[in-house]
Coordinates of C-alpha atoms in Angstrom, one line a residue:
L10 CA 12.1 17.7 -1.8
P11 CA 15.7 19.2 -2.3
L12 CA 18.5 16.4 -1.1
S13 CA 20.4 19.5 0.9
C14 CA 16.3 20.1 2.9
L15 CA 16.9 15.6 3.2
G16 CA 20.0 15.7 4.5
Q17 CA 19.3 17.6 7.2
I18 CA 15.9 15.3 8.5
V19 CA 18.7 12.5 8.4
N20 CA 21.0 14.2 10.0
C21 CA 18.6 14.8 13.0
I22 CA 17.7 11.5 12.6
G23 CA 21.0 10.5 13.4
F24 CA 20.4 6.7 12.7
P25 CA 22.3 5.0 10.2
P26 CA 22.4 3.0 8.8
F27 CA 18.9 1.6 8.4
D28 CA 17.2 -1.6 7.5
E29 CA 15.2 0.2 5.6
F30 CA 14.6 3.7 4.1
T31 CA 12.1 4.4 1.9
M32 CA 11.4 7.3 -0.5
E33 CA 8.3 7.7 -2.4
V34 CA 8.9 9.6 -5.7
N35 CA 6.8 9.8 -8.9
P36 CA 8.5 8.5 -12.5
E37 CA 9.0 12.8 -13.1
D38 CA 11.3 13.3 -9.9
I39 CA 14.0 10.6 -11.2
V40 CA 13.9 12.0 -15.1
E41 CA 13.9 15.9 -14.1
N42 CA 16.7 15.5 -11.2
G43 CA 19.2 12.7 -13.5
P44 CA 21.2 10.5 -11.9
A45 CA 22.7 12.9 -9.6
Y46 CA 20.1 12.8 -7.8
L47 CA 20.1 8.9 -6.8
H48 CA 23.4 9.0 -6.2
G49 CA 22.7 11.9 -3.6
L50 CA 19.9 10.0 -2.1
A51 CA 22.0 7.0 -1.8
D52 CA 24.4 8.5 0.0
L53 CA 21.9 10.0 2.1
G54 CA 20.7 5.7 3.2
V55 CA 18.2 5.5 1.3
N56 CA 17.7 1.9 0.2
R57 CA 14.1 1.2 -0.9
V58 CA 12.2 3.4 -4.0
S59 CA 8.3 3.1 -3.8
M60 CA 7.8 4.8 -7.4
G61 CA 4.0 6.2 -8.8
V62 CA 3.2 4.5 -12.1
Q63 CA -0.6 4.5 -11.6
S64 CA -1.1 3.3 -15.4
L65 CA 1.2 2.4 -18.2
D66 CA -1.4 3.9 -20.3
D67 CA -1.3 7.3 -21.8
G68 CA -4.6 8.2 -21.5
I69 CA -5.6 6.6 -18.3
L70 CA -2.5 8.8 -17.2
R71 CA -4.0 11.8 -18.9
W72 CA -7.2 11.3 -17.2
M73 CA -5.7 11.1 -14.0
N74 CA -3.8 14.7 -14.1
R75 CA -0.3 13.1 -13.9
R76 CA 2.5 14.3 -14.9
H77 CA 4.4 11.6 -16.4
D78 CA 3.6 9.8 -19.1
A79 CA 4.3 6.3 -19.9
D80 CA 7.5 6.5 -21.5
G81 CA 8.4 8.3 -18.7
A82 CA 7.9 5.6 -16.4
R83 CA 9.7 3.3 -17.8
A84 CA 12.6 5.8 -18.2
A85 CA 12.7 6.2 -14.6
F86 CA 12.2 2.6 -13.9
K87 CA 15.4 2.0 -15.9
M88 CA 17.0 5.1 -14.5
L89 CA 16.7 3.0 -10.9
R90 CA 18.3 0.8 -11.6
A91 CA 21.1 2.0 -13.4
G92 CA 21.6 4.1 -10.7
G93 CA 21.6 0.7 -7.9
V94 CA 18.6 0.8 -6.7
R95 CA 18.1 -3.1 -6.0
N96 CA 14.9 -2.2 -4.3
V97 CA 12.0 -0.6 -6.1
S98 CA 8.4 -0.7 -5.2
V99 CA 6.1 0.2 -7.9
D100 CA 2.2 1.3 -7.4
I101 CA -0.8 0.6 -9.5
I102 CA -4.8 1.5 -9.9
F103 CA -7.5 -0.3 -10.4
G104 CA -10.7 0.3 -10.3
L105 CA -12.0 3.0 -13.1
S106 CA -15.1 2.4 -15.1
Q107 CA -13.0 2.9 -18.4
L108 CA -10.1 1.2 -17.3
S109 CA -10.3 -2.6 -19.5
L110 CA -8.9 -6.1 -17.9
Q111 CA -7.1 -5.1 -21.6
T112 CA -6.1 -2.1 -20.2
L113 CA -4.7 -3.5 -16.8
A114 CA -3.1 -6.9 -18.4
A115 CA -0.6 -4.6 -20.5
T116 CA 0.1 -2.8 -17.8
L117 CA 0.7 -5.8 -15.3
D118 CA 2.6 -8.3 -17.8
E119 CA 5.0 -4.8 -18.8
I120 CA 5.8 -4.6 -15.2
I121 CA 6.4 -7.8 -14.4
L122 CA 9.1 -7.4 -16.9
W123 CA 10.5 -4.7 -15.3
H124 CA 10.9 -7.0 -11.8
P125 CA 9.8 -4.7 -9.6
E126 CA 10.8 -6.4 -6.0
H127 CA 7.3 -4.3 -4.5
V128 CA 4.0 -3.9 -6.2
S129 CA 0.9 -2.2 -4.3
A130 CA -1.9 -1.8 -6.0
Y131 CA -4.8 0.7 -5.0
Q132 CA -8.7 0.4 -6.1
L133 CA -9.6 4.3 -6.8
S134 CA -11.3 6.4 -4.2
I135 CA -13.4 9.0 -4.8
E136 CA -12.5 11.8 -1.8
D137 CA -15.4 14.3 -0.7
G138 CA -14.4 17.6 -2.2
S139 CA -12.6 16.4 -4.9
A140 CA -12.4 17.4 -8.2
L141 CA -13.5 13.5 -9.3
A142 CA -16.3 14.0 -6.6
G143 CA -17.6 17.0 -8.4
M144 CA -17.0 14.7 -11.9
V145 CA -19.4 12.3 -10.0
S146 CA -22.1 14.4 -8.6
A147 CA -22.3 16.4 -11.7
G148 CA -22.6 13.5 -14.2
K149 CA -19.6 13.8 -15.8
Y150 CA -17.9 10.3 -14.6
A151 CA -19.3 6.9 -13.4
E152 CA -17.8 5.8 -10.7
A153 CA -16.4 1.6 -11.3
S154 CA -19.3 -1.2 -10.6
D155 CA -18.7 -3.4 -7.8
D156 CA -18.0 -6.3 -10.3
Q157 CA -15.5 -4.0 -12.3
C158 CA -13.4 -3.6 -9.6
A159 CA -13.3 -6.9 -8.4
E160 CA -12.8 -8.2 -11.5
Q161 CA -10.1 -6.0 -12.2
Y162 CA -8.1 -7.4 -8.6
L163 CA -8.4 -10.6 -9.1
L164 CA -7.1 -10.5 -12.7
V165 CA -3.9 -8.1 -10.4
C166 CA -4.2 -10.7 -8.0
E167 CA -3.5 -13.8 -10.7
R168 CA -1.3 -12.0 -13.3
L169 CA 1.6 -11.3 -9.9
R170 CA 0.9 -15.2 -8.3
E171 CA 1.9 -16.4 -11.6
A172 CA 5.3 -14.1 -11.3
G173 CA 6.4 -15.2 -8.2
Y174 CA 5.1 -12.5 -6.1
D175 CA 3.5 -12.8 -2.5
H176 CA 0.7 -11.7 -1.2
Y177 CA 1.2 -10.5 1.8
E178 CA -0.8 -8.2 2.3
I179 CA -4.7 -7.0 0.8
S180 CA -2.5 -4.3 -1.8
N181 CA 0.6 -5.3 -1.8
W182 CA 2.9 -8.1 -3.6
A183 CA 6.6 -8.6 -2.9
L184 CA 9.1 -10.9 -4.6
P185 CA 10.4 -12.9 -1.0
G186 CA 12.2 -11.7 1.5
F187 CA 11.1 -7.8 -0.2
E188 CA 8.3 -7.5 1.8
A189 CA 7.6 -3.9 3.3
I190 CA 9.6 -2.9 6.2
H191 CA 7.7 0.2 7.2
N192 CA 4.2 -1.3 5.5
S193 CA 4.4 -4.3 7.5
A194 CA 4.7 -2.4 10.9
Y195 CA 1.1 -0.4 10.8
W196 CA -0.1 -4.0 10.1
N197 CA 1.7 -5.7 13.4
R198 CA 0.4 -2.7 15.8
T199 CA 4.4 -2.3 15.7
P200 CA 5.3 1.8 17.8
Y201 CA 6.0 4.1 14.9
V202 CA 6.3 7.9 15.1
G203 CA 5.5 9.9 13.1
L204 CA 7.4 13.8 12.5
G205 CA 5.9 17.2 11.3
P206 CA 2.2 18.5 10.6
G207 CA 0.2 16.0 9.9
A208 CA 2.0 13.0 11.2
H209 CA 0.2 10.4 12.8
S210 CA 2.4 7.9 16.3
F211 CA 1.2 4.8 17.4
S212 CA 3.4 3.6 21.2
G213 CA 1.0 0.5 21.7
S214 CA -2.4 1.8 23.4
I215 CA -2.0 5.5 22.5
R216 CA -2.0 7.3 19.4
S217 CA -1.9 11.1 18.4
W218 CA -0.8 13.1 15.6
N219 CA 0.0 16.5 15.0
S220 CA -1.9 19.3 13.7
R221 CA -1.5 20.1 10.2
H222 CA -0.1 24.0 10.5
L223 CA 3.2 25.1 9.9
S224 CA 4.0 26.7 12.9
G225 CA 2.7 25.8 16.6
W226 CA 0.8 22.6 15.7
K227 CA 0.7 21.1 19.2
R228 CA -0.2 16.9 19.5
T229 CA -3.4 15.2 20.5
E230 CA -3.7 11.6 21.7
E231 CA -6.3 8.9 22.1
I232 CA -5.9 6.0 24.1
L233 CA -7.6 3.6 23.0
S234 CA -9.4 1.0 25.3
G235 CA -9.2 -3.2 25.4
D236 CA -12.2 -3.5 23.1
E237 CA -10.5 -0.8 20.7
E238 CA -6.9 -2.8 20.7
R239 CA -8.7 -6.3 19.9
E240 CA -10.5 -4.6 16.9
E241 CA -7.6 -2.9 15.9
K242 CA -5.8 -5.9 15.8
I243 CA -8.4 -7.4 14.0
M244 CA -8.8 -4.8 11.3
L245 CA -5.4 -4.8 10.4
G246 CA -4.4 -7.7 11.0
L247 CA -6.4 -9.8 8.6
R248 CA -5.5 -8.0 6.1
T249 CA -2.7 -9.6 5.5
A250 CA -1.7 -13.4 4.5
R251 CA -0.7 -15.0 7.7
G252 CA -4.1 -13.6 9.8
I253 CA -5.0 -13.4 13.5
P254 CA -4.7 -15.5 16.5
A255 CA -8.4 -17.6 16.0
S256 CA -8.8 -16.5 20.4
L257 CA -9.5 -12.9 19.3
C258 CA -13.2 -13.9 18.0
S259 CA -15.8 -15.8 18.8
P260 CA -15.8 -19.3 18.2
E261 CA -18.7 -19.2 16.3
T262 CA -18.9 -17.2 14.2
V263 CA -15.4 -17.9 12.8
G264 CA -16.7 -21.4 12.2
R265 CA -19.5 -19.9 10.4
L266 CA -17.2 -17.8 8.6
V267 CA -15.1 -20.9 8.0
S268 CA -17.8 -23.2 6.7
E269 CA -19.0 -20.9 4.5
G270 CA -15.2 -20.3 3.1
A271 CA -14.9 -16.1 4.0
L272 CA -12.2 -18.1 6.5
S273 CA -9.6 -20.5 6.3
V274 CA -7.5 -22.1 9.4
I275 CA -3.6 -22.6 9.6
R276 CA -1.8 -23.3 12.6
L277 CA 1.4 -21.2 13.5
Q278 CA 3.4 -21.8 16.1
G279 CA 0.7 -24.1 18.0
E280 CA -1.7 -21.6 17.4
D281 CA -4.6 -21.4 15.1
F282 CA -5.0 -18.8 13.6
I283 CA -7.3 -17.8 10.8
R284 CA -7.2 -15.6 7.6
I285 CA -9.2 -14.2 4.6
P286 CA -8.3 -16.2 1.8
E287 CA -7.2 -14.5 -1.9
D288 CA -10.6 -14.8 -3.3
R289 CA -12.4 -13.3 -0.6
F290 CA -10.1 -10.4 0.2
F291 CA -12.1 -8.2 -2.2
V292 CA -14.8 -8.3 0.5
S293 CA -12.7 -8.2 3.2
D294 CA -14.4 -5.2 5.0
D295 CA -18.1 -7.2 5.8
I296 CA -16.0 -10.4 7.1
I297 CA -14.2 -8.2 9.4
D298 CA -16.9 -6.2 10.2
E299 CA -18.7 -9.4 10.8
L300 CA -15.8 -10.9 13.4
V301 CA -15.4 -7.5 15.2

C-alpha cells in the first residue's frame, strides 16, 4: 500500500499515538521499497511490523510461489532493525509433507538468532478451490499426516521455549512483554472495528461483516445467543495459555479431562481457570469440542 494511501487512512482514524500499530509486510515489500518506506511508516505511527517469512529454505519458498528467497528475508529483517523497528513479528509455516524436521529446525534456529520479539507459526491449510487443492485432487501433492504435523509443531514449541519465548496462544510466541495487543483482543473477545469491504467487527454480543464489493457494500449483523457467547468464550479462551474460568464448563467433563491430562487447573484472582497444556495444544479442537 503506498504511503500516501496509508496516510489518508491514518488521518481519517485520527487516534495517534497508538499503543500498537502493526503493518503486515512481506520481505520483498521491505527490500524493494527501501529505508524511505520504513521511515514513512514510522512517521505515520507504525510501531510494529509483522513479516511473512514462512521458511528460510529456498526450495520450500519456491514451492509456495513466494516472491522472496531466504536471502531476501534476511536482508529485510536487517533493514527493519536498521530502520529502527524494535517490535518485529515473524511468521513461519509448518505442516508440509516435504518439510523435514532438519529443514524446519534450521529455519527456527536462524530466526531465533535474529531475536524477533514475536513469532507466529501456522499449519498449512488447503482451501477449497485453491491451486493446492487441485494438486491434491490430481494426486500431485500428498498432504502431511497428522503425526507429521504434530511432530513439526512440537519441534516449534520446543525450540522457541528453549529460546525464552512465551507460548501465550496456540500459534503465537512472544518475548515477555511483546504479546500482540491486536491478536489478543480476538481471543479475549474485546470489541473491535473492521473497516472496508469484507471487514468484520465485534461489539460483544453482535458480530457484523461488510460485503466484499468495492463499492456499495452493505453490513450484515448476527446477534449471538447466550449459548453462542459461552461457546465462543470456551473456543477462543482455550487457545490461550491463560485459559478460561472452569465455571464455563461441566464439572464432570472438566474433571475427566484433567484426569486424562488434557486440561490443567490454575488459580487466578481467586478463581479456578482451566487451560490446555502445551503438549495437547495440537489436539485442542477435540478437547474444546468435548467442553462445548
